[in-house]
CSV table of C-alpha atoms and ligand atoms in Angstrom, one decimal:
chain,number,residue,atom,x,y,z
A,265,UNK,CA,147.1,212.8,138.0
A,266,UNK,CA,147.1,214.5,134.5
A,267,UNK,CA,150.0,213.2,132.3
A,268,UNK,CA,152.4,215.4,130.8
A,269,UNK,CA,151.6,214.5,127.3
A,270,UNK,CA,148.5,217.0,127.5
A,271,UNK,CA,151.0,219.7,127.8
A,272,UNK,CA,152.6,218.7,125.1
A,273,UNK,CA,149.3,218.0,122.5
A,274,UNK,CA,148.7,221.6,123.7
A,275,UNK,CA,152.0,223.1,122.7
A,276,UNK,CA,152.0,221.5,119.3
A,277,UNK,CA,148.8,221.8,118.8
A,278,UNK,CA,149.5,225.7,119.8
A,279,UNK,CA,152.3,225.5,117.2
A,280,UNK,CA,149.6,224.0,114.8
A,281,UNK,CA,147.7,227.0,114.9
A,282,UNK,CA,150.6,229.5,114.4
A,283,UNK,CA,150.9,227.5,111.1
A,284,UNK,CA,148.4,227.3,109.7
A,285,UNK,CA,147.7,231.2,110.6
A,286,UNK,CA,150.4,232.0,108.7
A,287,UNK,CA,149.1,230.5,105.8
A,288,UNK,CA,145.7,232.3,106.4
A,289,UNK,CA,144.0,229.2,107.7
A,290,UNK,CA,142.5,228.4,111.0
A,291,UNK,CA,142.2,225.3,113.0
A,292,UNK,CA,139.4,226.5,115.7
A,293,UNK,CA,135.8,225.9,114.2
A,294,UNK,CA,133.7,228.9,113.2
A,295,UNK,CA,132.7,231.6,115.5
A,296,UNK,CA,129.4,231.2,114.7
A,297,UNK,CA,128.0,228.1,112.5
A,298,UNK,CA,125.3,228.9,109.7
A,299,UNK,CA,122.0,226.7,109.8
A,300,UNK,CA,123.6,224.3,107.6
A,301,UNK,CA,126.6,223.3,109.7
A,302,UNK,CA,125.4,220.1,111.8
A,303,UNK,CA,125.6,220.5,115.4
A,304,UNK,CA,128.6,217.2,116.2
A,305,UNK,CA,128.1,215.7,119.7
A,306,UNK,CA,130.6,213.2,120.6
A,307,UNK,CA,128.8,210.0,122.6
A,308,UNK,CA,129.3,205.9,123.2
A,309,UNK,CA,128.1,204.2,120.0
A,310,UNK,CA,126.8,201.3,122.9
A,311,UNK,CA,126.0,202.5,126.2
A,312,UNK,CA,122.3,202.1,126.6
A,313,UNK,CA,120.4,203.8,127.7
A,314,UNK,CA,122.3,206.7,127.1
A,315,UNK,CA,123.5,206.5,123.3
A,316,UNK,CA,123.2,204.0,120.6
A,317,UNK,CA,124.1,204.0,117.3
A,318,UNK,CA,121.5,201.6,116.5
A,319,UNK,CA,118.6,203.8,115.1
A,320,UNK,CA,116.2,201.8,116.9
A,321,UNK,CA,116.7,203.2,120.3
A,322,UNK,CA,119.3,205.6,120.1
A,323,UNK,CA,119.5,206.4,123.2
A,324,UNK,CA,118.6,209.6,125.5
A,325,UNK,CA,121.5,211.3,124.8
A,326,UNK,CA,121.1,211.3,121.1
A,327,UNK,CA,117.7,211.7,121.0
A,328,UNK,CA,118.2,215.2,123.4
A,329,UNK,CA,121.1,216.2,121.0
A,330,UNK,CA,118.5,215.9,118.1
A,331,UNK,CA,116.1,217.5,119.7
A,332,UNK,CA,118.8,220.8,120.9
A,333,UNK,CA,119.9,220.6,117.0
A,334,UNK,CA,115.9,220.7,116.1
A,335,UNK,CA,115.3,223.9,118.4
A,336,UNK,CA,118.5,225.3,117.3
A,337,UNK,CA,117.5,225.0,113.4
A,338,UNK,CA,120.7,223.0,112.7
A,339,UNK,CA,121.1,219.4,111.8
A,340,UNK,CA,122.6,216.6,113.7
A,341,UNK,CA,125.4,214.3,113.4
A,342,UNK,CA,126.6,212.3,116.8
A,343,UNK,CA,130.3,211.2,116.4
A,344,UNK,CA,130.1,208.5,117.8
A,345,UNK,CA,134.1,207.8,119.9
A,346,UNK,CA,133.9,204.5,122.8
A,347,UNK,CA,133.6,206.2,126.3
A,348,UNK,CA,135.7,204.0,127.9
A,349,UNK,CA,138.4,206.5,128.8
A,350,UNK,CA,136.2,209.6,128.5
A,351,UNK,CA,139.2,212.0,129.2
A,352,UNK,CA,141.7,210.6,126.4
A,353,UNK,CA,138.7,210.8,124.2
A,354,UNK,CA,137.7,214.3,124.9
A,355,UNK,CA,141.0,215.5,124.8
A,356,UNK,CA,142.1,213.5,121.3
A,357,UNK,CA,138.0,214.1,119.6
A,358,UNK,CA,136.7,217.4,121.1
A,359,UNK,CA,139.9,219.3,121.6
A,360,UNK,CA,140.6,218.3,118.2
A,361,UNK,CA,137.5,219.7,116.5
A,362,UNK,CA,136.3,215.9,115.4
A,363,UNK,CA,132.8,217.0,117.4
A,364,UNK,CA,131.1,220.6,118.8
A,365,UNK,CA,130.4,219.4,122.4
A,366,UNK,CA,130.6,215.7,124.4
A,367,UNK,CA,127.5,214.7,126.0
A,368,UNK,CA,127.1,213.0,129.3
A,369,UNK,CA,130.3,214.5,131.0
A,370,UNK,CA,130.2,215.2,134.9
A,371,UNK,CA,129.3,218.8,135.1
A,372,UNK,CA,132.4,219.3,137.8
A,373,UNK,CA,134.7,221.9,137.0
A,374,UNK,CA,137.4,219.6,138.6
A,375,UNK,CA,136.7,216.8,136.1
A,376,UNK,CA,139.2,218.3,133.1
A,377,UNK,CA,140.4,221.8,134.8
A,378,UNK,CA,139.8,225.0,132.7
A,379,UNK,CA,140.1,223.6,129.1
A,380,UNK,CA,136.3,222.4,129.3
A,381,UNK,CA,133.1,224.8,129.5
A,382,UNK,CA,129.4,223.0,130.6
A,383,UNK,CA,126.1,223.2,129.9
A,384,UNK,CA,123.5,223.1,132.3
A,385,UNK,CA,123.0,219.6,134.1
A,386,UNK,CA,120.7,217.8,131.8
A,387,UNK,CA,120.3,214.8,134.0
A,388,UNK,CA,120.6,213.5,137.4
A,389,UNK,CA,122.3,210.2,137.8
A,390,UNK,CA,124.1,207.9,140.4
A,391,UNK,CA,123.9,204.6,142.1
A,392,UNK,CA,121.3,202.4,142.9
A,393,UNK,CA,120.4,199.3,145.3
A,394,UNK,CA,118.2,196.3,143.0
A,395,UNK,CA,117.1,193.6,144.9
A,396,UNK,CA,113.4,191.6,143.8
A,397,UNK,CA,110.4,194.3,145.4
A,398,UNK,CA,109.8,191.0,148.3
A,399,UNK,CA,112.9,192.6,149.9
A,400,UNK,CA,113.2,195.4,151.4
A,401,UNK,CA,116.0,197.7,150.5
A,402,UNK,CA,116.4,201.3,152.2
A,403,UNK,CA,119.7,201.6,153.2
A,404,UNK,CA,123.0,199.7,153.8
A,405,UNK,CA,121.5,197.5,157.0
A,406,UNK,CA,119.1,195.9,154.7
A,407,UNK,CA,122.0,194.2,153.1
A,408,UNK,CA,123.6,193.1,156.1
A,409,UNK,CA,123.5,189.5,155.8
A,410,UNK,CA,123.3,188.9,151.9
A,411,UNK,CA,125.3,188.8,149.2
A,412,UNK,CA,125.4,192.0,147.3
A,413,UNK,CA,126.8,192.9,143.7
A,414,UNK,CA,129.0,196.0,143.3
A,415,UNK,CA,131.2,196.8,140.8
A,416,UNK,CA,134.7,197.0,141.4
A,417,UNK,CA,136.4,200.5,141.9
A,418,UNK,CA,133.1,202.1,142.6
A,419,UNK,CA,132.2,203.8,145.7
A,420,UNK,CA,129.3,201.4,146.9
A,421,UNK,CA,132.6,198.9,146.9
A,422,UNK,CA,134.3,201.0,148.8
A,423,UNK,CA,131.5,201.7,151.2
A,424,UNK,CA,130.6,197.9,151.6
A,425,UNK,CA,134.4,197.0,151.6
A,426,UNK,CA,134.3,197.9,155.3
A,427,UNK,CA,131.4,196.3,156.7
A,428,UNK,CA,131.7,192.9,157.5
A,429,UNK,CA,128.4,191.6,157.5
A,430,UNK,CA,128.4,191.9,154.0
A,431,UNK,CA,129.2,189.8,151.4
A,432,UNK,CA,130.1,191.3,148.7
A,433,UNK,CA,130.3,189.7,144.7
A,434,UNK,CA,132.6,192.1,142.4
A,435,UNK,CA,131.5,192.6,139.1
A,436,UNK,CA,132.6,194.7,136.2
A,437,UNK,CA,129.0,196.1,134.7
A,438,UNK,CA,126.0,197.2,136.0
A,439,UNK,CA,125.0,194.0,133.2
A,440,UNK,CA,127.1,191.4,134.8
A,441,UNK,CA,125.3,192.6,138.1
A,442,UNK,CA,121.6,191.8,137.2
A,443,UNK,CA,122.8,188.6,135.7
A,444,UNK,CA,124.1,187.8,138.9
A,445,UNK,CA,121.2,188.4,140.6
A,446,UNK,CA,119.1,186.8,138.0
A,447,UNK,CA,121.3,183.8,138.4
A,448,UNK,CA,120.8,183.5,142.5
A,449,UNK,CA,124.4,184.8,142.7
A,450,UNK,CA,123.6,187.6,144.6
A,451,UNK,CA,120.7,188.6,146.7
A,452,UNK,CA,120.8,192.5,145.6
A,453,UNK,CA,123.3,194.5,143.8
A,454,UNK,CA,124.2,198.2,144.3
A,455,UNK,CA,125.6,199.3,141.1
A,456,UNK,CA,124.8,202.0,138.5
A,457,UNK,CA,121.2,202.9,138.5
A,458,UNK,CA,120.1,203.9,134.9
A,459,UNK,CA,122.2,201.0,133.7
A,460,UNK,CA,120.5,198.7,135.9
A,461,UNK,CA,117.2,200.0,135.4
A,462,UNK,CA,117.5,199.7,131.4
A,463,UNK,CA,118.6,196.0,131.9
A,464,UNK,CA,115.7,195.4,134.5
A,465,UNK,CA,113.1,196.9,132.2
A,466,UNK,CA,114.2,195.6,129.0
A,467,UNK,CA,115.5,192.0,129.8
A,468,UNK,CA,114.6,190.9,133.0
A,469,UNK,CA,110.4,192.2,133.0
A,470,UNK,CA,110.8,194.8,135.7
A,471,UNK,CA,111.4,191.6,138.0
A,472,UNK,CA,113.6,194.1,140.2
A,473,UNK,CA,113.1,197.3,142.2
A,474,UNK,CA,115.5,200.0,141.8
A,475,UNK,CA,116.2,202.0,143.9
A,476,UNK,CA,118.6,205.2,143.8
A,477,UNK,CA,121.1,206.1,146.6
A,478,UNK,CA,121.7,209.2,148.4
A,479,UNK,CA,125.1,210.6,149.2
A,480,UNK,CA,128.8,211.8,148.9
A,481,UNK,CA,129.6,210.0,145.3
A,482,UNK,CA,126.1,208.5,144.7
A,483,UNK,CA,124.8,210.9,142.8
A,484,UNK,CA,125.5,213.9,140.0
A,485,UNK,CA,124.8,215.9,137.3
A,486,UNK,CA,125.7,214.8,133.6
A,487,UNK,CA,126.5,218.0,131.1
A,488,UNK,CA,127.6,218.6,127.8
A,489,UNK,CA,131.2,219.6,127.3
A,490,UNK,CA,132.5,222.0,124.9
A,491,UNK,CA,135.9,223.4,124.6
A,492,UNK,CA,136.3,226.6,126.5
A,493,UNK,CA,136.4,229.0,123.7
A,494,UNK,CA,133.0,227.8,122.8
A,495,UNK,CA,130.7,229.7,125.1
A,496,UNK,CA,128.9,231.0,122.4
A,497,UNK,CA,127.4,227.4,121.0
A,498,UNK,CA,127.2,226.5,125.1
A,499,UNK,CA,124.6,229.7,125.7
A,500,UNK,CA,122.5,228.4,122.9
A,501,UNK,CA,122.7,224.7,123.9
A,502,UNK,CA,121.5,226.0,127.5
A,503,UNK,CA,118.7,228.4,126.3
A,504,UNK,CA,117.4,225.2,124.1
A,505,UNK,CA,117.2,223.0,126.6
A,506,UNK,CA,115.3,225.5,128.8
A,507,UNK,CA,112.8,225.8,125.8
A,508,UNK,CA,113.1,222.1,125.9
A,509,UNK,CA,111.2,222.2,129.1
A,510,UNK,CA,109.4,218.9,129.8
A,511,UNK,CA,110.3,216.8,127.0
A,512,UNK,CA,113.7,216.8,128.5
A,513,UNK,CA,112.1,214.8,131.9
A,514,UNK,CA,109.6,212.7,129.1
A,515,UNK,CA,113.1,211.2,127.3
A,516,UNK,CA,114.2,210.4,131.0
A,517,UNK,CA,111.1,208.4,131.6
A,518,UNK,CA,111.2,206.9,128.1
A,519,UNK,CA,115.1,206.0,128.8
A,520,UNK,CA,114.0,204.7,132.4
A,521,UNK,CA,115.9,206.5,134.6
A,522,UNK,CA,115.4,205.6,137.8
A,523,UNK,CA,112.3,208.1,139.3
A,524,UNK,CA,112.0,207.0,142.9
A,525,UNK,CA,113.6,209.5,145.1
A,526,UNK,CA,117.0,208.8,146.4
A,527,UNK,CA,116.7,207.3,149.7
A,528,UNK,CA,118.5,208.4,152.4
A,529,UNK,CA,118.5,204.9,154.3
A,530,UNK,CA,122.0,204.9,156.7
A,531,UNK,CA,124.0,205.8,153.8
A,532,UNK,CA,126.5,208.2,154.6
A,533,UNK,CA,129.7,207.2,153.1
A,534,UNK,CA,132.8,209.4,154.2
A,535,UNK,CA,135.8,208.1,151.8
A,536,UNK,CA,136.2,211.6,150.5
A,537,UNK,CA,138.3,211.8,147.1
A,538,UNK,CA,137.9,208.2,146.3
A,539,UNK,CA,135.6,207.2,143.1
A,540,UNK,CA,135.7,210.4,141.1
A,541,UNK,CA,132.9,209.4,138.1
A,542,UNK,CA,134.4,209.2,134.4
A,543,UNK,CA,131.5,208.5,132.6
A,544,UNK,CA,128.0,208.9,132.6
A,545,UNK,CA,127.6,204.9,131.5
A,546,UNK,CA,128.8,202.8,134.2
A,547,UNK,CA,131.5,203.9,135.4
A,548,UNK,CA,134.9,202.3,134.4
A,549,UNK,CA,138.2,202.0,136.0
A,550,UNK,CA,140.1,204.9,135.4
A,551,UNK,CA,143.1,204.9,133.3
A,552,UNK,CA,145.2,205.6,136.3
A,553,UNK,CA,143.7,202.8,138.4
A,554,UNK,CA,144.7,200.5,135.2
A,555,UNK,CA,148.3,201.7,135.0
A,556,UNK,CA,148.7,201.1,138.5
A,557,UNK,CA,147.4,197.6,137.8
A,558,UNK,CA,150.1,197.1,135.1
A,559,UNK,CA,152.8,198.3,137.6
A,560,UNK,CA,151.8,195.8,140.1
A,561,UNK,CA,151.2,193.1,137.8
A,562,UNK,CA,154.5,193.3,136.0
A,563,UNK,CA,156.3,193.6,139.7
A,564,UNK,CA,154.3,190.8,141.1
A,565,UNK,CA,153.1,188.5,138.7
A,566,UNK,CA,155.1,188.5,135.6
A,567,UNK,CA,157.8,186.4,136.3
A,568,UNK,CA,155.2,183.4,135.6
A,569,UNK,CA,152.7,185.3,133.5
A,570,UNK,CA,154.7,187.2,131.3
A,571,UNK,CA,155.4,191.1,131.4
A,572,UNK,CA,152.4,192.5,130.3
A,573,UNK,CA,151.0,189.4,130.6
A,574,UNK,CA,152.4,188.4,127.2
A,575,UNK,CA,153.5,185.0,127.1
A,576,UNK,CA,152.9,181.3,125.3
A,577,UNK,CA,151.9,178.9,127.8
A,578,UNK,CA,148.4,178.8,127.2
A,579,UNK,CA,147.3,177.5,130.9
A,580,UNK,CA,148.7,180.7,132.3
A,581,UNK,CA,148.0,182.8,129.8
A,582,UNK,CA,145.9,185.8,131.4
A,583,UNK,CA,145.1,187.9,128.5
A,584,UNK,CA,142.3,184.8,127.7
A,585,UNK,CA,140.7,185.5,130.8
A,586,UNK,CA,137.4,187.0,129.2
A,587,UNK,CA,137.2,184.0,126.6
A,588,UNK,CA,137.5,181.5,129.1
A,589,UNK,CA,135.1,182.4,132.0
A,590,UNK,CA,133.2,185.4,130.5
A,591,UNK,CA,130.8,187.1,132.4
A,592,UNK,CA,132.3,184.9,135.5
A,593,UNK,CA,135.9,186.4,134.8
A,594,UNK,CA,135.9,188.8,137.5
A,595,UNK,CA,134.5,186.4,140.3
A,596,UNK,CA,137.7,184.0,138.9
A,597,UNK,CA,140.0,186.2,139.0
A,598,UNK,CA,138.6,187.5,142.8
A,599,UNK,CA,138.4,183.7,143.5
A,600,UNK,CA,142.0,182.3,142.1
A,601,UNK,CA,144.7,185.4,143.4
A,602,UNK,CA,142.5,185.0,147.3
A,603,UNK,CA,142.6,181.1,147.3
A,604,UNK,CA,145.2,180.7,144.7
A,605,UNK,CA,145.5,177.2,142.9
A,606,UNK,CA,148.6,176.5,145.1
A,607,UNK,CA,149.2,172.8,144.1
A,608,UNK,CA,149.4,173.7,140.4
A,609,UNK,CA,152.2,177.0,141.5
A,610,UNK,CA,149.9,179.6,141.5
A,611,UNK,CA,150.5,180.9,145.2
A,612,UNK,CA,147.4,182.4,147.2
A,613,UNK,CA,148.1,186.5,147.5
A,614,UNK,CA,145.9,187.3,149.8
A,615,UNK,CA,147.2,188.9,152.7
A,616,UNK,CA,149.9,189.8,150.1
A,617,UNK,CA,147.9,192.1,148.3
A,618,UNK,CA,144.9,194.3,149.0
A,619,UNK,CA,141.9,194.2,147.6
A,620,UNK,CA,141.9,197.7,146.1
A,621,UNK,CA,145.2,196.3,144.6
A,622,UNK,CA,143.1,193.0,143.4
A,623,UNK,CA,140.9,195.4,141.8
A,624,UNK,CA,143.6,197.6,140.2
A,625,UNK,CA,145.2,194.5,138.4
A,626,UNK,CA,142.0,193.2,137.3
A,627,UNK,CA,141.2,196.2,135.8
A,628,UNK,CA,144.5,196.1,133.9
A,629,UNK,CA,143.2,192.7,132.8
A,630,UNK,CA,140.8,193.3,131.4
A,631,UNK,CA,141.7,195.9,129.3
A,632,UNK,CA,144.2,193.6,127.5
A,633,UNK,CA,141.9,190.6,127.2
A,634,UNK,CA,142.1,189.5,123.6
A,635,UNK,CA,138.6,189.6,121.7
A,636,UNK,CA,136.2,186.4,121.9
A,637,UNK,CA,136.0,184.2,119.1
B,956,HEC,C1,155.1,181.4,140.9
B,956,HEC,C2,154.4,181.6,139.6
B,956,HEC,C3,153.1,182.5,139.6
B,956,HEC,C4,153.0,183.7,140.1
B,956,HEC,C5,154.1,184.6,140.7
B,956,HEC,C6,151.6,184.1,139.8
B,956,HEC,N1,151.0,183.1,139.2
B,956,HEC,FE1,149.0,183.1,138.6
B,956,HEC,N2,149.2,181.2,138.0
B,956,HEC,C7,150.3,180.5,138.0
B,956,HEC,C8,150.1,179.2,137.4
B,956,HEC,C9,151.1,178.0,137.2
B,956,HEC,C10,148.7,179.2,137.0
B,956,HEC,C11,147.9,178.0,136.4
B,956,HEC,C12,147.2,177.2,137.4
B,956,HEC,C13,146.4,176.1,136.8
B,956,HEC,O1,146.9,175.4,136.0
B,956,HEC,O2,145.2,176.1,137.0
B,956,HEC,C14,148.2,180.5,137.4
B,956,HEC,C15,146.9,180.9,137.2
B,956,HEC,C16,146.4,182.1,137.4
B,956,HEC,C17,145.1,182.5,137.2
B,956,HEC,C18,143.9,181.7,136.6
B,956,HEC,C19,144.1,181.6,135.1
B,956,HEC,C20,143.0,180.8,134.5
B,956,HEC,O3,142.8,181.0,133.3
B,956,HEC,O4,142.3,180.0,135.1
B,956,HEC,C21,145.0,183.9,137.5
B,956,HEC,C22,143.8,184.8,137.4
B,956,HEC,C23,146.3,184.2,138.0
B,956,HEC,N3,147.1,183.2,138.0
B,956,HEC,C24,146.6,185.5,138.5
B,956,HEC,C25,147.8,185.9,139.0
B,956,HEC,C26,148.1,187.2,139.5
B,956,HEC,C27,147.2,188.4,139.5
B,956,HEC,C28,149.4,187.1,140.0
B,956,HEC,C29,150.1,188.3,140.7
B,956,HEC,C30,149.5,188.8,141.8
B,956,HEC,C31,149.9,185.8,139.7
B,956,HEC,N4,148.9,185.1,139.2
B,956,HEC,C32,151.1,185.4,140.1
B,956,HEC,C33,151.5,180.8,138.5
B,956,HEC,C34,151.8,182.1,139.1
């Protein structure tokens, strides 16, 4: 899975360092930082509810990093890199001494191997079921029957992918989720719970219950990361957020995290291995996932749409898929490659393709769409 690129940022990196040593300089930060060096996290400048660079609502990420800097008498200065490929970033922001620690990683040993230390968990997160609180939503059989959002290349896809007597409405954010329900487009959606509950509190009046799930993949711990040699600053981060105590659990409430316990319901996925988290927002396709996407596509669909999808004809051109349907693109895209539009020559691929491999090339997709005007 990892690329071999790492190796080589490592080596030169590595070869950095011997440089620079030889002139007397040093690349690694300070053993110890004085009470004037800030303490840098790395976070998402816009992933509510978890970090913000508006100063309005920052976030609870930021406002526990400020609070960690308060109690460890240094000032504090998010650096503030998109989370969209949380790995790439760490490795290209953290690794490269841009920021002290990233907040909001999964606190799995597995996630990075050994070039990452953790702090504590500092919050409990993981999937929810939203529906409207007239229906009742305990487990998977209270969805049998409805229409249910998930979003794609997540594990409650995966678990719904194989029951039948659901039907299920991919979407690509827990956002596009709640809008679907809003919009009568799905009757509950079982996507990324603090997401949805931020969405459901701030735009939609706490129409919706949420409601977390329990299980293999549904929930974990989020952690700070900070590069391995840094065990010292990760001992101080943990013994501040001990003293932190309770206002650790008040900035949960204040974020609303989802507080109901997880329920158990019938949920018991087994599809070890599959839907690894990569961020503690919602969780993205991985960068792997999109490569494969790009392999597929430019095997199968590029001899009309262009390798890469790059090509003139405006009709076919797939990198406008965003501009042109918006929040509705995935739901196209699901729509057009299963039906296909076959007496204008797009053929129908389904049977062709799976689904997962639906899902791989729409997440390819859409990291390529060209920005909306
Ligand atoms: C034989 C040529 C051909 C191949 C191969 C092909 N397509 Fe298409 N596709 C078309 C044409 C032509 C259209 C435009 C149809 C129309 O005018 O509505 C289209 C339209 C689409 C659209 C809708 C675009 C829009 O803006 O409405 C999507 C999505 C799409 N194709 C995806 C795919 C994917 C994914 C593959 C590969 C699995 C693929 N196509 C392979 C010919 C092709």
């Amino acid at each position: 899975m990892r690329c071999h690129s790492t190796d080589k940022g490592r080596l030169l990196q590595v070869a950095l360092s011997l440089l620079l040593g030889f002139f007397g300089l040093s690349v690694s930060p300070p053993a110890v930082a004085d009470e004037t060096t800030p303490l840098r996290l790395c976070a998402d400048p816009d992933n509510l509810p978890f970090s913000s660079e508006n100063a309005a609502t920052p976030g609870f990420y930021i406002e526990l990093g400020g609070e960690i800097a308060r109690a460890l008498g240094r000032p504090f200065q998010p650096v503030w890199v998109p989370t969209y490929y949380t790995k790439r970033q760490i490795r290209l922001k953290m690794l490269a001494g841009q920021c002290d620690g990233f907040v909001g990683v999964p606190a799995e040993a597995s996630f990075m191997g050994p070039r990452l230390v953790f702090s504590k968990p500092i919050v409990h997160l993981g999937y929810a079921l939203v529906a409207a609180p007239t229906m009742k939503v305990n487990g998977i059989g209270d969805l049998r029957g409805r229409r249910v959002a998930v979003q794609f290349s997540t594990p409650p896809q995966d678990i719904l992918a194989s029951d039948n007597d659901v039907r299920t409405v991919t979407v690509l954010s827990p956002e596009e989720g709640m809008q679907d329900l809003a919009d009568g487009k799905a009757d509950a959606a079982f996507i990324w719970g603090p997401s949805a509950a931020w969405v459901n509190h701030n735009a939609m009046h706490d129409a919706y219950r949420v409601v977390p799930v329990e299980g293999d993949h549904m929930q974990w711990s989020a952690a700070i990361a900070f590069p391995r040699d840094r065990t010292d600053l990760r001992d101080q981060v943990d013994q501040a957020v001990d003293r932190l105590g309770d206002s650790v659990n008040a900035l949960a409430v204040k974020y609303g995290f989802p507080t109901d316990a997880p329920s158990r319901g019938e949920l018991s996925p087994a599809h070890p291995g599959k839907g690894e988290a990569q961020t503690t927002g919602a969780p993205p396709p991985s960068p792997a996932d999109i490569q494969a996407g790009r392999k597929l596509f430019n095997e199968t669909c590029s001899h009309c749409h262009g390798p890469d999808a790059l090509q003139g004809e405006q009709r076919r051109n797939l990198r406008l898929l965003r501009q042109r349907y918006g929040n509705d693109m995935s739901r196209m895209f699901m729509t057009t490659v299963t039906h296909g539009r076959v007496s204008k020559g797009m053929p129908n691929w389904s049977g062709v393709l799976t689904q997962d491999e639906f899902s791989k090339i729409l997440a390819f997709l859409t990291s390529i769409q060209e920005p909306g005007s």
